[in-house]
CSV table of C-alpha atoms in Angstrom, one decimal:
chain,number,residue,atom,x,y,z
A,1,ASP,CA,34.3,7.0,44.5
A,2,GLY,CA,32.9,8.9,47.4
A,3,ILE,CA,30.9,8.3,50.6
A,4,ARG,CA,27.6,10.0,51.2
A,5,ASP,CA,26.5,10.8,54.7
A,6,HIS,CA,23.4,12.5,55.9
A,7,CYS,CA,25.5,14.9,58.0
A,8,VAL,CA,27.7,15.9,55.1
A,9,THR,CA,26.7,18.0,52.1
A,10,GLY,CA,28.3,16.8,48.9
A,11,VAL,CA,30.6,13.8,48.6
A,12,GLN,CA,33.5,13.0,50.8
A,13,THR,CA,36.3,11.0,49.4
A,14,CYS,CA,38.2,8.4,51.4
A,15,ALA,CA,41.9,9.0,51.3
A,16,LEU,CA,43.4,5.7,52.5
A,17,PRO,CA,47.0,4.9,51.6
A,18,ILE,CA,46.9,2.3,48.9
A,19,TYR,CA,50.6,1.3,49.0
A,20,SER,CA,53.6,2.6,50.8
A,21,CYS,CA,57.2,1.9,49.9
A,22,GLN,CA,60.5,3.5,50.3
A,23,GLU,CA,61.7,5.4,47.1
A,24,GLU,CA,64.5,3.7,45.3
A,25,SER,CA,67.7,5.8,45.2
A,26,ILE,CA,68.9,7.2,41.9
A,27,TYR,CA,72.1,5.1,42.2
A,28,ASP,CA,70.1,1.8,42.6
A,29,PHE,CA,68.0,2.9,39.7
A,30,SER,CA,71.1,3.6,37.5
A,31,SER,CA,72.4,0.1,38.5
A,32,LYS,CA,69.3,-1.4,37.0
A,33,ILE,CA,69.5,0.8,33.9
A,34,SER,CA,73.1,-0.3,33.5
A,35,ASN,CA,72.0,-3.9,33.4
A,36,ILE,CA,69.6,-3.0,30.6
A,37,ILE,CA,72.4,-1.4,28.6
A,38,TYR,CA,74.6,-4.4,29.1
A,39,VAL,CA,71.7,-6.7,27.7
A,40,LYS,CA,71.4,-4.4,24.6
A,41,ILE,CA,75.2,-4.6,24.2
A,42,LYS,CA,75.0,-8.3,24.0
A,43,GLN,CA,72.0,-8.4,21.8
A,44,ASN,CA,73.2,-5.8,19.2
A,45,THR,CA,76.8,-6.6,18.6
A,46,LYS,CA,76.1,-8.6,15.5
A,47,LYS,CA,73.5,-6.3,14.0
A,48,ASN,CA,73.8,-4.6,10.6
A,49,ASP,CA,74.7,-0.9,10.8
A,50,PRO,CA,73.9,0.4,7.3
A,51,LYS,CA,74.7,4.1,8.2
A,52,GLY,CA,77.9,3.2,9.9
A,53,LEU,CA,77.0,5.1,13.1
A,54,SER,CA,78.7,2.6,15.3
A,55,LYS,CA,82.1,3.7,13.9
A,56,GLN,CA,81.1,7.3,14.3
A,57,PHE,CA,80.4,6.9,18.0
A,58,LYS,CA,83.4,4.6,18.6
A,59,ASP,CA,85.4,5.7,21.6
A,60,ARG,CA,89.1,5.3,21.1
A,61,LYS,CA,89.9,5.7,24.8
A,62,ARG,CA,90.0,2.7,27.0
A,63,ARG,CA,87.7,3.5,29.9
A,64,ASN,CA,88.5,2.2,33.4
A,65,MET,CA,84.9,2.2,34.4
A,66,ASN,CA,81.6,0.2,33.7
A,67,VAL,CA,78.3,1.6,32.6
A,68,ASN,CA,77.0,2.0,36.1
A,69,GLU,CA,80.1,3.9,37.2
A,70,TYR,CA,79.8,6.1,34.1
A,71,LEU,CA,76.1,6.8,35.0
A,72,ASN,CA,76.9,7.6,38.5
A,73,LYS,CA,79.5,10.0,37.5
A,74,PHE,CA,76.9,12.0,35.7
A,75,ILE,CA,74.4,11.7,38.4
A,76,SER,CA,76.9,13.2,40.8
A,77,TYR,CA,78.2,16.1,38.7
A,78,MET,CA,75.2,16.9,36.5
A,79,GLU,CA,72.4,16.4,39.0
A,80,LEU,CA,70.6,13.9,36.9
A,81,GLU,CA,67.2,12.7,37.8
A,82,LYS,CA,65.5,9.3,37.0
A,83,SER,CA,63.5,11.0,34.3
A,84,ASP,CA,66.6,12.1,32.5
A,85,ILE,CA,68.1,8.6,32.5
A,86,ILE,CA,64.8,7.0,31.2
A,87,LEU,CA,64.5,9.6,28.4
A,88,ALA,CA,68.2,8.9,27.5
A,89,ILE,CA,67.4,5.2,27.2
A,90,ILE,CA,64.3,6.0,25.1
A,91,LEU,CA,66.5,8.2,22.8
A,92,ILE,CA,69.1,5.4,22.4
A,93,ASP,CA,66.4,3.0,21.6
A,94,ARG,CA,64.9,5.5,19.0
A,95,LEU,CA,68.3,5.8,17.4
A,96,TYR,CA,68.6,2.0,17.2
A,97,GLU,CA,65.1,1.8,15.7
A,98,ASN,CA,65.9,4.3,13.0
A,99,THR,CA,69.5,3.3,12.2
A,100,GLN,CA,70.1,-0.3,13.4
A,101,ILE,CA,73.2,1.0,15.1
A,102,SER,CA,75.3,-1.7,16.8
A,103,ILE,CA,75.5,-0.9,20.4
A,104,THR,CA,79.0,-2.2,21.5
A,105,GLU,CA,81.6,-2.0,24.2
A,106,GLU,CA,83.4,0.7,22.0
A,107,ASN,CA,80.6,3.1,21.5
A,108,TYR,CA,78.1,2.9,24.4
A,109,PHE,CA,79.9,5.6,26.5
A,110,ARG,CA,79.4,8.1,23.8
A,111,LEU,CA,75.9,7.0,23.1
A,112,ILE,CA,75.0,7.5,26.7
A,113,LEU,CA,76.8,10.8,27.0
A,114,VAL,CA,74.9,12.3,23.9
A,115,ALA,CA,71.5,10.8,24.9
A,116,LEU,CA,71.9,12.2,28.4
A,117,ILE,CA,72.7,15.7,27.1
A,118,LEU,CA,69.6,15.6,24.8
A,119,ALA,CA,67.4,14.2,27.7
A,120,CYS,CA,68.6,17.1,29.9
A,121,LYS,CA,68.0,19.7,27.2
A,122,TRP,CA,64.5,18.3,26.9
A,123,ASN,CA,63.7,18.0,30.6
A,124,LYS,CA,65.5,20.8,32.3
A,125,ASP,CA,65.2,24.7,32.4
A,126,VAL,CA,68.8,25.3,33.6
A,127,LEU,CA,71.4,23.5,31.4
A,128,TYR,CA,75.1,22.8,31.6
A,129,SER,CA,77.1,23.7,28.5
A,130,ASN,CA,78.6,21.1,26.2
A,131,ALA,CA,81.9,22.2,27.4
A,132,VAL,CA,81.1,21.0,30.9
A,133,TRP,CA,79.5,17.7,29.6
A,134,SER,CA,82.6,17.1,27.4
A,135,LYS,CA,84.9,17.6,30.4
A,136,ILE,CA,83.0,15.1,32.5
A,137,GLY,CA,82.4,12.8,29.6
A,138,GLY,CA,86.1,12.7,28.5
A,139,ILE,CA,85.5,13.7,25.0
A,140,LYS,CA,86.6,16.9,22.9
A,141,LYS,CA,83.8,19.5,22.8
A,142,GLU,CA,84.0,19.7,19.0
A,143,SER,CA,83.6,15.9,18.7
A,144,LEU,CA,80.7,16.0,21.2
A,145,ASN,CA,78.9,18.7,19.1
A,146,LEU,CA,79.2,16.7,16.0
A,147,LEU,CA,77.9,13.6,17.7
A,148,GLU,CA,75.0,15.5,19.1
A,149,VAL,CA,74.0,16.8,15.7
A,150,MET,CA,74.4,13.3,14.2
A,151,PHE,CA,72.3,11.8,16.9
A,152,ILE,CA,69.5,14.4,16.5
A,153,LYS,CA,69.4,13.9,12.7
A,154,ASN,CA,69.1,10.1,13.2
A,155,ILE,CA,66.3,10.1,15.7
A,156,GLU,CA,64.2,12.4,13.7
A,157,ILE,CA,63.6,14.7,16.6
A,158,GLY,CA,60.8,16.6,14.7
A,159,ARG,CA,58.8,13.4,14.9
A,160,ALA,CA,59.6,12.5,18.4
A,161,HIS,CA,56.8,11.4,20.5
A,162,VAL,CA,58.4,10.5,24.0
């Protein structure tokens, strides 16, 4: 929409602020995403897992942190942005849609890790190596590489429309 005036040639647009708000910090955002992941864990623990991926992603280590602390660790070290986290959640959801994987207390750390790696590879120009990701994620690089390939095969990346 524009405003016409006899003194002005062409159309002038009116640039009034529609809404102003303070941008949410990425740490507040990750807290909300963590709550979504907890809901998924509670919803999916009893689902059928025909491909057995839940066991493949099972983390044998006992982590002394919750989902939010785990995400915040990657935000700090890997310079994550909100778009990386959102895409990671979409990728986990795509994996669930394609495989019916059970998202559990034992596998969500590895699912998040691999989804974040793929999201960053999709979104960013400058990447950290899987060796760096594995060190921060607390998993052997070889295991991480295998999980990444397994994740990609099961989300049908060639047909991805994100």
